[in-house]
Amino acid sequence: MPDVEQCFDIVVVGGGMVGAAFAAAMSGKGLTIAVIEARELARGWPAGEIDLRVSALSRASQRILQRLGVWERIQVLGCSPYRQMHVWDAVGGGHIHFDSEAVGQADLGHIIENRVTQLALWEALEHLADIQLLCPAAIVDIDQGEPTSRVLLTDGRSIQARLVVGADGRDSLVRALAGIETEGWDYDQRAIVANVRPAEWHQETAWQRFLPTGPLALLPLADGRCSLVWSATHERATELMSMDDLSFSEALTDASEARLGRLALDGPRAAVPLRLQHAKQYVQTGLALIGDAAHAVHPLAGQGVNLGFLDAAELVAAIEYGRARGRNIAGLWTLRRYERARRGDNMLMLASMDAFKRLFGNDMQPLSALRSLGLQATDRVAPVKRHLMERALGIGVALPPLAAA
């Protein structure tokens, strides 16, 4: 006899940071939840090894993780606060400095390996009785319907879901199967990621220099190293990736103006192609997209996963709001509340990061002089700087309950 299909209230496709956070936040509400994740989770790694994939988590993201009960575990596994930020322009020479003390905060955020955040969340999911983890597992098709959809897996199994949540990244199969189109463009850039060891202490400070070929960011790690995210044109990125370690270290030191002394490459390098991408819709009846499945942003501000966590928190809030009013969790009345709450804010962030990329990627003299003047003026006007930091920290802005102060 064929296996009887299991039926869940919510099936989350993608058990990465955003998908796992959403599932954890939905636990304990009287719903049955399945999480489908294709890759086996890394349970451990050699002491002193830092993964190439890190994120700069905001205060709002920290609050979400604290309320999900995983922040202490993340601190044990390893996270690095950054208390200041220096940003300067390679062409015009403008500079701006942010300091958490100016807004009475201990830090501006934390640099955390993606695998650390995912492991802490996954460990929490494993102890929740109303969540079933399907890993390793992957989907091949979704037969959308009402009141349930059928999710088909690669091993031949199928499960029923009232609501399918696509949290499966920027190349989302859920989005493709739902026929949801995206708008955007390639940046003709790649982000080179690596870990480097500076000759001088990083001062628990994030350093970012805007070069004509793309921004270079050095993010502080707890052991004194820095995580490098160097966005460059395809031509420049190819040149940098072809260098030996010594030549790359010298090029990096020069590109950073040796602000931290000589920078020595410490381990492998990887290069990731960059593009701006935004789903034309986030929801359909019985389906919702969150995180990179809904939007992909330029990494120059490190906002990608923070936007995803806010998506997760807002979708939770929309479902709770709908249930409190007797509405279907998978109906458009409920899901469009989530879409209205997030699509505009995400579009604004995507547009802002795109504008920054284009503004600082242009070395025309009048424009470089104007942007440097703007940086210098902003740096001197304390109330403006304070407002920018407070917005980044989620102070005095409207946030979903899971992320609010």
XYZ file of C-alpha atoms in Angstrom:
405
model
C 0.000 0.000 0.000
C 1.288 3.522 -0.732
C 2.192 5.692 2.227
C -0.629 7.886 3.465
C 0.153 11.515 2.724
C 0.895 13.638 5.749
C -0.962 16.930 5.961
C 0.527 20.002 7.606
C -0.828 23.459 8.233
C 2.451 25.018 7.060
C 5.274 23.576 4.964
C 8.442 25.689 4.925
C 10.692 24.983 1.942
C 14.204 25.976 2.978
C 15.606 25.482 6.470
C 18.266 28.168 6.320
C 18.363 31.080 8.737
C 15.142 32.781 7.605
C 13.083 29.630 7.054
C 14.189 28.143 10.370
C 13.419 31.395 12.226
C 9.926 31.536 10.730
C 9.213 27.911 11.663
C 10.465 28.432 15.223
C 8.331 31.558 15.589
C 5.208 29.689 14.435
C 5.699 26.873 16.949
C 3.335 26.635 19.910
C 0.357 28.167 18.107
C -1.633 24.970 17.568
C -0.449 24.439 13.994
C 1.510 21.556 12.449
C 4.658 22.569 10.591
C 7.139 20.788 8.321
C 10.529 22.165 7.299
C 12.170 20.824 4.130
C 15.924 21.381 3.865
C 18.139 19.960 1.125
C 21.524 20.086 2.866
C 22.670 18.235 5.935
C 23.481 20.689 8.706
C 27.078 21.290 9.796
C 27.128 20.210 13.450
C 30.699 21.168 14.177
C 33.871 22.523 12.627
C 37.580 22.753 13.517
C 38.489 25.139 16.321
C 39.516 28.522 14.966
C 37.912 27.961 11.559
C 35.732 30.845 10.367
C 33.265 30.178 7.555
C 33.367 32.471 4.535
C 29.641 33.221 4.824
C 28.964 35.717 7.607
C 26.207 38.275 8.202
C 26.073 41.594 10.042
C 22.989 41.030 12.191
C 21.066 44.138 13.243
C 19.532 44.845 16.634
C 16.095 43.916 15.260
C 17.449 40.529 14.156
C 19.044 40.085 17.570
C 15.692 40.731 19.265
C 14.026 38.116 17.059
C 16.682 35.534 17.908
C 16.474 36.400 21.612
C 12.690 35.912 21.601
C 13.151 32.575 19.843
C 15.472 31.532 22.685
C 18.582 30.971 20.549
C 20.687 34.095 21.133
C 22.589 32.627 24.102
C 23.474 29.566 22.020
C 24.732 31.846 19.230
C 26.945 33.653 21.734
C 28.388 30.317 22.871
C 29.028 29.209 19.291
C 30.639 32.552 18.513
C 29.636 36.088 17.545
C 31.547 39.347 17.255
C 30.041 42.725 18.173
C 31.008 45.773 16.182
C 30.820 49.068 18.041
C 31.904 51.536 15.370
C 31.852 51.908 11.617
C 34.181 53.894 9.358
C 33.096 54.543 5.768
C 35.189 56.507 3.289
C 35.338 57.270 -0.419
C 38.441 56.303 -2.398
C 37.959 58.997 -5.038
C 36.604 62.060 -3.267
C 38.064 61.375 0.165
C 34.809 61.919 2.078
C 34.422 60.050 5.374
C 31.752 59.244 7.943
C 32.153 57.611 11.365
C 29.414 55.911 13.394
C 29.873 55.110 17.089
C 27.361 53.130 19.173
C 28.153 55.264 22.228
C 26.546 58.238 20.467
C 23.140 56.533 20.766
C 23.775 54.973 24.175
C 24.130 51.449 22.816
C 26.751 48.804 23.532
C 27.202 47.999 19.843
C 25.851 48.574 16.345
C 25.303 44.882 15.640
C 27.091 41.534 15.489
C 29.112 39.695 12.859
C 28.002 36.055 12.929
C 28.764 33.081 10.709
C 25.640 31.973 8.854
C 26.219 28.378 9.950
C 26.238 29.473 13.614
C 22.844 31.165 13.342
C 21.386 28.252 11.378
C 22.703 25.636 13.818
C 21.297 27.464 16.848
C 17.894 27.730 15.183
C 17.958 24.140 13.934
C 18.798 22.809 17.399
C 15.768 24.689 18.703
C 13.535 23.203 15.975
C 14.634 19.682 16.885
C 13.085 20.079 20.334
C 9.697 21.361 19.151
C 7.004 18.699 19.024
C 4.827 20.483 16.466
C 7.630 20.735 13.884
C 8.766 17.896 11.636
C 12.142 18.260 9.964
C 12.646 16.670 6.552
C 16.399 16.763 5.913
C 18.010 16.022 3.583
C 14.998 16.427 1.331
C 14.092 18.562 -1.653
C 11.008 19.383 -3.664
C 10.409 18.826 -7.369
C 6.912 20.217 -7.791
C 3.991 21.906 -6.063
C 0.440 21.121 -7.096
C -1.298 24.241 -5.854
C -4.909 23.928 -4.798
C -7.518 24.789 -2.197
C -7.832 24.079 0.652
C -4.429 22.364 0.422
C -1.506 22.081 -1.970
C 0.502 18.920 -2.648
C 4.268 19.265 -2.284
C 6.155 16.571 -4.218
C 9.606 15.492 -2.993
C 12.548 14.128 -4.963
C 12.277 10.720 -3.256
C 8.738 10.218 -4.534
C 6.934 11.188 -1.346
C 4.315 13.923 -1.254
C 2.845 15.935 1.592
C -0.164 18.212 1.887
C 0.065 21.827 3.061
C -2.495 24.530 3.736
C 0.276 27.122 3.364
C 3.597 26.705 1.530
C 6.297 29.188 2.559
C 9.180 29.579 0.112
C 12.384 30.346 2.006
C 14.646 28.646 -0.513
C 16.925 31.483 -1.564
C 17.337 33.781 -4.529
C 17.092 30.904 -7.035
C 13.852 29.801 -5.365
C 12.201 26.755 -6.926
C 9.021 27.567 -4.988
C 8.872 30.963 -6.689
C 9.523 29.421 -10.119
C 6.906 26.682 -9.677
C 4.364 29.302 -8.600
C 5.053 31.248 -11.800
C 6.047 34.387 -9.882
C 8.288 36.605 -11.998
C 11.117 38.787 -10.735
C 12.452 42.166 -11.788
C 16.036 43.335 -11.455
C 19.424 43.129 -13.109
C 22.921 41.734 -12.780
C 25.464 44.146 -11.328
C 28.397 42.986 -13.460
C 30.111 42.485 -10.112
C 31.234 39.616 -7.950
C 31.715 39.681 -4.188
C 34.992 38.127 -3.099
C 34.694 36.696 0.402
C 37.593 35.576 2.567
C 39.085 35.859 6.030
C 42.120 38.060 6.574
C 44.483 38.750 9.429
C 45.299 42.454 9.970
C 48.626 43.577 11.404
C 46.753 45.986 13.700
C 43.699 45.419 15.924
C 40.401 46.007 14.128
C 39.064 47.937 17.177
C 35.727 46.056 16.969
C 35.003 48.343 14.036
C 33.530 47.692 10.594
C 35.607 49.354 7.873
C 34.190 50.089 4.421
C 35.879 51.863 1.529
C 34.054 52.740 -1.681
C 36.262 52.058 -4.700
C 35.276 52.877 -8.313
C 35.175 49.123 -9.037
C 33.031 48.331 -5.962
C 32.939 48.576 -2.147
C 35.416 46.804 0.126
C 34.290 45.860 3.644
C 36.317 44.497 6.567
C 34.105 43.089 9.345
C 35.648 42.431 12.788
C 35.825 38.885 14.162
C 36.278 37.934 17.815
C 39.757 36.439 17.381
C 41.198 39.575 15.779
C 40.742 38.532 12.176
C 38.389 40.261 9.745
C 35.821 38.875 7.356
C 36.349 40.387 3.914
C 33.578 41.220 1.441
C 35.162 42.849 -1.614
C 32.710 43.643 -4.411
C 34.399 44.267 -7.743
C 33.644 44.293 -11.444
C 33.903 40.903 -13.164
C 37.181 41.964 -14.758
C 38.732 43.111 -11.484
C 37.321 40.132 -9.548
C 38.795 37.695 -12.098
C 42.155 39.442 -11.743
C 41.988 39.280 -7.927
C 40.913 35.630 -7.836
C 43.787 34.640 -10.146
C 46.432 36.185 -7.854
C 48.499 34.090 -5.482
C 47.900 34.648 -1.767
C 50.779 37.077 -1.333
C 49.799 39.237 -4.324
C 46.154 39.244 -3.221
C 47.162 40.314 0.303
C 49.222 43.172 -1.121
C 46.374 44.297 -3.397
C 43.946 44.176 -0.476
C 46.264 46.127 1.813
C 46.609 48.801 -0.866
C 42.842 48.909 -1.522
C 42.165 49.396 2.213
C 44.801 52.143 2.434
C 46.435 49.970 5.101
C 43.990 51.315 7.703
C 44.701 48.166 9.742
C 48.269 47.747 8.586
C 49.163 44.866 6.300
C 46.279 42.480 5.613
C 47.248 38.838 5.150
C 44.871 36.374 3.499
C 44.030 33.596 5.966
C 42.432 30.681 4.123
C 40.504 30.255 0.876
C 38.698 32.825 -1.265
C 35.345 32.569 -3.032
C 33.567 34.844 -5.502
C 29.786 35.217 -5.706
C 27.990 36.951 -8.620
C 25.810 39.887 -7.556
C 22.403 40.938 -8.771
C 19.393 42.931 -7.658
C 16.220 40.877 -7.733
C 12.698 41.478 -6.474
C 9.671 39.205 -6.798
C 6.742 40.937 -8.494
C 4.481 39.468 -5.831
C 5.194 37.865 -2.466
C 1.985 35.870 -2.059
C -0.631 33.758 -3.787
C -3.474 31.818 -2.244
C -1.749 29.124 -0.181
C 1.792 30.420 -0.783
C 4.178 33.084 0.522
C 7.799 34.005 -0.206
C 10.227 35.253 2.441
C 13.906 36.183 2.517
C 16.042 35.908 -0.601
C 13.239 34.047 -2.367
C 11.421 37.393 -2.372
C 14.365 39.782 -2.762
C 18.122 39.854 -3.303
C 20.010 43.021 -2.379
C 23.573 44.265 -2.998
C 25.740 43.216 -0.004
C 27.335 46.647 0.547
C 25.197 47.281 3.660
C 24.949 43.662 4.807
C 21.153 43.903 5.017
C 20.076 40.728 3.193
C 19.414 38.395 6.119
C 18.081 41.228 8.288
C 15.398 41.910 5.683
C 14.634 38.193 5.649
C 14.213 38.009 9.424
C 11.799 40.943 9.267
C 9.873 39.129 6.522
C 9.584 36.092 8.796
C 8.460 38.200 11.765
C 5.883 40.086 9.685
C 4.455 36.890 8.174
C 4.058 35.480 11.688
C 2.255 38.672 12.730
C -0.047 38.548 9.685
C -0.984 34.923 10.346
C -1.695 35.655 14.010
C -3.778 38.686 13.038
C -5.769 36.636 10.558
C -6.375 33.750 12.945
C -7.560 36.134 15.660
C -10.234 37.289 13.230
C -11.223 33.837 12.057
C -9.513 34.149 8.698
C -7.799 31.382 6.727
C -4.011 31.389 7.332
C -3.494 30.606 3.635
C -6.014 33.091 2.260
C -5.130 36.299 0.486
C -6.841 38.412 3.165
C -4.191 37.168 5.618
C -1.181 36.919 3.329
C -1.593 40.281 1.641
C -1.284 41.922 5.045
C 2.246 40.494 5.164
C 2.968 41.577 1.591
C 1.777 45.143 2.237
C 3.921 45.351 5.366
C 7.140 44.201 3.707
C 7.191 44.769 -0.037
C 7.433 48.563 0.146
C 10.148 48.563 2.809
C 12.149 45.939 0.926
C 11.784 47.875 -2.323
C 13.046 51.013 -0.593
C 16.099 49.144 0.757
C 16.837 47.588 -2.642
C 16.544 50.975 -4.336
C 18.721 52.661 -1.690
C 21.479 50.059 -1.973
C 21.324 50.262 -5.769
C 21.604 54.053 -5.627
C 24.581 53.816 -3.247
C 26.263 51.314 -5.540
C 25.807 53.564 -8.577
C 26.680 56.772 -6.741
C 29.921 55.451 -5.258
C 30.847 53.386 -8.297
C 31.185 56.514 -10.434
C 34.562 58.310 -10.453
C 33.466 61.397 -12.417
C 35.032 64.374 -10.661
C 31.898 66.527 -10.084
C 29.956 63.561 -8.693
C 32.811 62.307 -6.504
C 33.259 65.799 -5.074
C 29.533 66.092 -4.356
C 29.225 62.722 -2.612
C 32.329 63.371 -0.509
C 30.864 66.698 0.528
C 27.676 64.862 1.503
C 29.592 62.326 3.599
C 31.566 65.057 5.349
C 28.447 67.136 6.018
C 26.551 64.154 7.423
C 29.501 63.253 9.611
C 29.474 66.748 11.154
C 25.721 66.905 11.837
C 25.221 64.818 14.967
C 21.382 64.654 14.855
C 21.456 63.264 11.301
C 24.050 60.648 12.209
C 22.101 59.732 15.313
C 18.920 59.297 13.244
C 20.728 57.027 10.772
C 22.100 54.857 13.581
C 18.758 54.673 15.381
C 17.035 53.518 12.201
C 19.722 50.874 11.654
C 19.280 49.721 15.257
C 15.492 49.665 14.989
C 14.985 52.408 17.545
C 11.873 54.529 17.085
C 10.704 52.695 13.931
C 7.678 50.489 13.381
C 8.648 46.819 13.561
C 6.674 43.573 13.842
C 6.155 42.400 17.462
C 8.851 39.733 17.244
C 11.457 42.387 16.341
C 10.185 45.437 18.250
C 12.038 46.953 21.180
